[in-house]
Each structure stands twice: as structure tokens, then as C-alpha cells.
Amino acid sequence: MKAHQPRRGVRWVPWLVVLTLILSSLKIIEDVVGRESGPFDETLLWFVRAQVPSTWTGFFAAATLSGSAAFLTSATAVAALVLCIARRRSEALLLAASSISAALFVYVLKVLVGRECPALWDTQWYWGSSFPSGHTLSTAAFATAAALCIARIWPRWATPATALALVWSLTVALSRLVLGVHWPTDVLVALCIGVLIPLLVSAAQNMAAALARPRVGAAPL
């Protein structure tokens, strides 16, 4: 009896996701640099402020802290160390590389774009330009990488881990809007890039593993 083989169409799904994220990110960056998304950003930001009760501000402030550099750096270091001790070095590398790459992307894009933060109402001041949202991008990268690690180690938990990663990333993204410290396009492109980075790192690892794997029937050197 032949083992079940995944349908070819399913194999293309991750690459379609990657392509969509790349194109979405490039389009939003183009709009931001060309100053074409101002009215959309302002309207949507006011809409979010009107819909979210002020009593939820404390919750979203806590969500923002979960996406801070201090928390995510500590979480990455601890998780990578645990994975190394468990001899899951590939997963540790995936998590560390994703988080470090995310931090580099945030820094480079903030320097290159230099977008002003929203000033529609009184908010807490944050370092750097508004684009992209560092909290959102870093959270999405860490959460996605963690979900990929869990899917490798415990495949049965892949779906719950992915769902949890998505909820966490979206909550942090929304918190930046509720607090009024980022434009909607800041968090949209941050989500796209944050999810994209671990997917590319994982794909690179899979390709490297495939190239290193000896071919069946190949003559020894």
C-alpha cells in the first residue's frame, strides 16, 4: 500500500502566501513613500479610536508590552537556549535568525522612510519614525517562527500554534492603532514582513537540508 502523498497543489500554498506578502509589502511601501495613503490612514485610525472603548486601553497597553524589544529579546534568548539544550538546533536557529532579521528590517526601514508618527490625539512618544511598526513586525516574526518550530516538533499542535501566533500578532498590531502611535499602513506592512521573514528562513533551511541530503542511488566518491 502506497503512503499518502500530499497533493501538488498544497505544496504551492506556502509560496503563494510568501508571494502575496511580498507584493502587499512592496505596494504599501510604495504608497507610504509616495504619500498616497494619508487619507486612508487617518480615516481608519479615527475609526479604530471610535470603536474601541476607553476601558480597553489598559489591555492594549499590556499587549503592546508583549511586543516590546525587551520582552521579545528575552523570550527569543530563553526559547533558543531551551531548543539548543533539547538538541533542536535547527529550530533554535530559525527562531533566532527570524528575530534578529526582524530587528534589522525595523531599523533599516525606519531610517530609510523616516515617516512622522500620528499626532491626531495625545499619545506617548516613541523613538524613531512611524514606519514600520517595530512592535508588530517583531511580534509577527517571533510568533510565526515559534509556530513553525512547534509544527516541526509537535505536528499535531501546528494549527493551534498558528492560530495563537495570528491572534497575538493581530492584537499587538491593533494595540498600536488604539494607542495612536502608528498609522494603519505601518502595522499592515509590519505584519506582512513579520510573517514573511520566518517563512523565508524556514524555506532556506529546507533547501539547505535537501541539498545536503545524499541522493538515492548516487555513486560514492
mmCIF file of N, CA, C and O in Angstrom, residues 8-23 196 198-207:
data_model
loop_
_atom_site.group_PDB
_atom_site.id
_atom_site.type_symbol
_atom_site.label_atom_id
_atom_site.label_comp_id
_atom_site.label_asym_id
_atom_site.label_seq_id
_atom_site.Cartn_x
_atom_site.Cartn_y
_atom_site.Cartn_z
ATOM 1 N N ARG A 8 -0.047 18.020 -5.096
ATOM 2 C CA ARG A 8 0.920 19.003 -5.564
ATOM 3 C C ARG A 8 0.449 20.433 -5.321
ATOM 4 O O ARG A 8 1.242 21.321 -5.042
ATOM 5 N N GLY A 9 -0.858 20.641 -5.439
ATOM 6 C CA GLY A 9 -1.367 21.990 -5.245
ATOM 7 C C GLY A 9 -1.106 22.517 -3.847
ATOM 8 O O GLY A 9 -0.864 23.701 -3.648
ATOM 9 N N VAL A 10 -1.144 21.592 -2.854
ATOM 10 C CA VAL A 10 -0.933 22.008 -1.476
ATOM 11 C C VAL A 10 0.479 22.540 -1.276
ATOM 12 O O VAL A 10 0.717 23.449 -0.479
ATOM 13 N N ARG A 11 1.435 21.983 -2.008
ATOM 14 C CA ARG A 11 2.820 22.404 -1.856
ATOM 15 C C ARG A 11 3.039 23.851 -2.276
ATOM 16 O O ARG A 11 3.998 24.493 -1.858
ATOM 17 N N TRP A 12 2.160 24.334 -3.151
ATOM 18 C CA TRP A 12 2.307 25.699 -3.628
ATOM 19 C C TRP A 12 1.695 26.722 -2.678
ATOM 20 O O TRP A 12 1.945 27.928 -2.825
ATOM 21 N N VAL A 13 0.904 26.292 -1.716
ATOM 22 C CA VAL A 13 0.228 27.225 -0.823
ATOM 23 C C VAL A 13 1.204 28.124 -0.061
ATOM 24 O O VAL A 13 1.039 29.353 -0.038
ATOM 25 N N PRO A 14 2.257 27.564 0.578
ATOM 26 C CA PRO A 14 3.196 28.449 1.281
ATOM 27 C C PRO A 14 3.849 29.475 0.361
ATOM 28 O O PRO A 14 4.065 30.630 0.760
ATOM 29 N N TRP A 15 4.152 29.071 -0.871
ATOM 30 C CA TRP A 15 4.792 30.007 -1.793
ATOM 31 C C TRP A 15 3.816 31.079 -2.263
ATOM 32 O O TRP A 15 4.217 32.227 -2.506
ATOM 33 N N LEU A 16 2.544 30.745 -2.389
ATOM 34 C CA LEU A 16 1.547 31.752 -2.714
ATOM 35 C C LEU A 16 1.406 32.758 -1.579
ATOM 36 O O LEU A 16 1.243 33.964 -1.807
ATOM 37 N N VAL A 17 1.480 32.261 -0.342
ATOM 38 C CA VAL A 17 1.430 33.148 0.819
ATOM 39 C C VAL A 17 2.634 34.085 0.813
ATOM 40 O O VAL A 17 2.504 35.302 1.029
ATOM 41 N N VAL A 18 3.816 33.530 0.550
ATOM 42 C CA VAL A 18 5.027 34.341 0.504
ATOM 43 C C VAL A 18 4.918 35.405 -0.575
ATOM 44 O O VAL A 18 5.242 36.583 -0.350
ATOM 45 N N LEU A 19 4.466 35.028 -1.765
ATOM 46 C CA LEU A 19 4.342 35.980 -2.864
ATOM 47 C C LEU A 19 3.347 37.085 -2.519
ATOM 48 O O LEU A 19 3.594 38.272 -2.801
ATOM 49 N N THR A 20 2.235 36.700 -1.907
ATOM 50 C CA THR A 20 1.229 37.695 -1.519
ATOM 51 C C THR A 20 1.785 38.684 -0.509
ATOM 52 O O THR A 20 1.554 39.902 -0.607
ATOM 53 N N LEU A 21 2.537 38.165 0.469
ATOM 54 C CA LEU A 21 3.124 39.038 1.480
ATOM 55 C C LEU A 21 4.133 39.994 0.866
ATOM 56 O O LEU A 21 4.186 41.184 1.218
ATOM 57 N N ILE A 22 4.952 39.492 -0.064
ATOM 58 C CA ILE A 22 5.952 40.344 -0.712
ATOM 59 C C ILE A 22 5.279 41.458 -1.509
ATOM 60 O O ILE A 22 5.635 42.640 -1.385
ATOM 61 N N LEU A 23 4.308 41.089 -2.345
ATOM 62 C CA LEU A 23 3.634 42.084 -3.177
ATOM 63 C C LEU A 23 2.873 43.105 -2.326
ATOM 64 O O LEU A 23 2.883 44.309 -2.628
ATOM 65 N N LEU A 196 6.555 37.045 6.798
ATOM 66 C CA LEU A 196 7.382 36.628 5.664
ATOM 67 C C LEU A 196 8.772 36.161 6.092
ATOM 68 O O LEU A 196 9.281 35.149 5.572
ATOM 69 N N PRO A 198 10.164 34.597 8.851
ATOM 70 C CA PRO A 198 10.344 33.194 9.270
ATOM 71 C C PRO A 198 10.040 32.194 8.161
ATOM 72 O O PRO A 198 10.682 31.138 8.093
ATOM 73 N N LEU A 199 9.073 32.511 7.296
ATOM 74 C CA LEU A 199 8.768 31.610 6.194
ATOM 75 C C LEU A 199 9.964 31.472 5.253
ATOM 76 O O LEU A 199 10.281 30.370 4.790
ATOM 77 N N LEU A 200 10.646 32.588 4.980
ATOM 78 C CA LEU A 200 11.818 32.545 4.111
ATOM 79 C C LEU A 200 12.982 31.828 4.798
ATOM 80 O O LEU A 200 13.718 31.072 4.152
ATOM 81 N N VAL A 201 13.159 32.081 6.087
ATOM 82 C CA VAL A 201 14.230 31.400 6.825
ATOM 83 C C VAL A 201 13.980 29.894 6.831
ATOM 84 O O VAL A 201 14.891 29.088 6.603
ATOM 85 N N SER A 202 12.735 29.496 7.085
ATOM 86 C CA SER A 202 12.385 28.077 7.100
ATOM 87 C C SER A 202 12.585 27.448 5.723
ATOM 88 O O SER A 202 13.096 26.333 5.605
ATOM 89 N N ALA A 203 12.197 28.184 4.670
ATOM 90 C CA ALA A 203 12.376 27.675 3.312
ATOM 91 C C ALA A 203 13.853 27.500 2.991
ATOM 92 O O ALA A 203 14.259 26.513 2.363
ATOM 93 N N ALA A 204 14.681 28.454 3.432
ATOM 94 C CA ALA A 204 16.124 28.353 3.198
ATOM 95 C C ALA A 204 16.711 27.147 3.926
ATOM 96 O O ALA A 204 17.570 26.439 3.385
ATOM 97 N N GLN A 205 16.236 26.896 5.141
ATOM 98 C CA GLN A 205 16.704 25.725 5.884
ATOM 99 C C GLN A 205 16.307 24.433 5.180
ATOM 100 O O GLN A 205 17.109 23.496 5.088
ATOM 101 N N ASN A 206 15.083 24.387 4.675
ATOM 102 C CA ASN A 206 14.622 23.181 3.980
ATOM 103 C C ASN A 206 15.427 22.935 2.703
ATOM 104 O O ASN A 206 15.771 21.789 2.383
ATOM 105 N N MET A 207 15.730 24.011 1.980
ATOM 106 C CA MET A 207 16.528 23.878 0.766
ATOM 107 C C MET A 207 17.940 23.407 1.085
ATOM 108 O O MET A 207 18.496 22.546 0.396
#
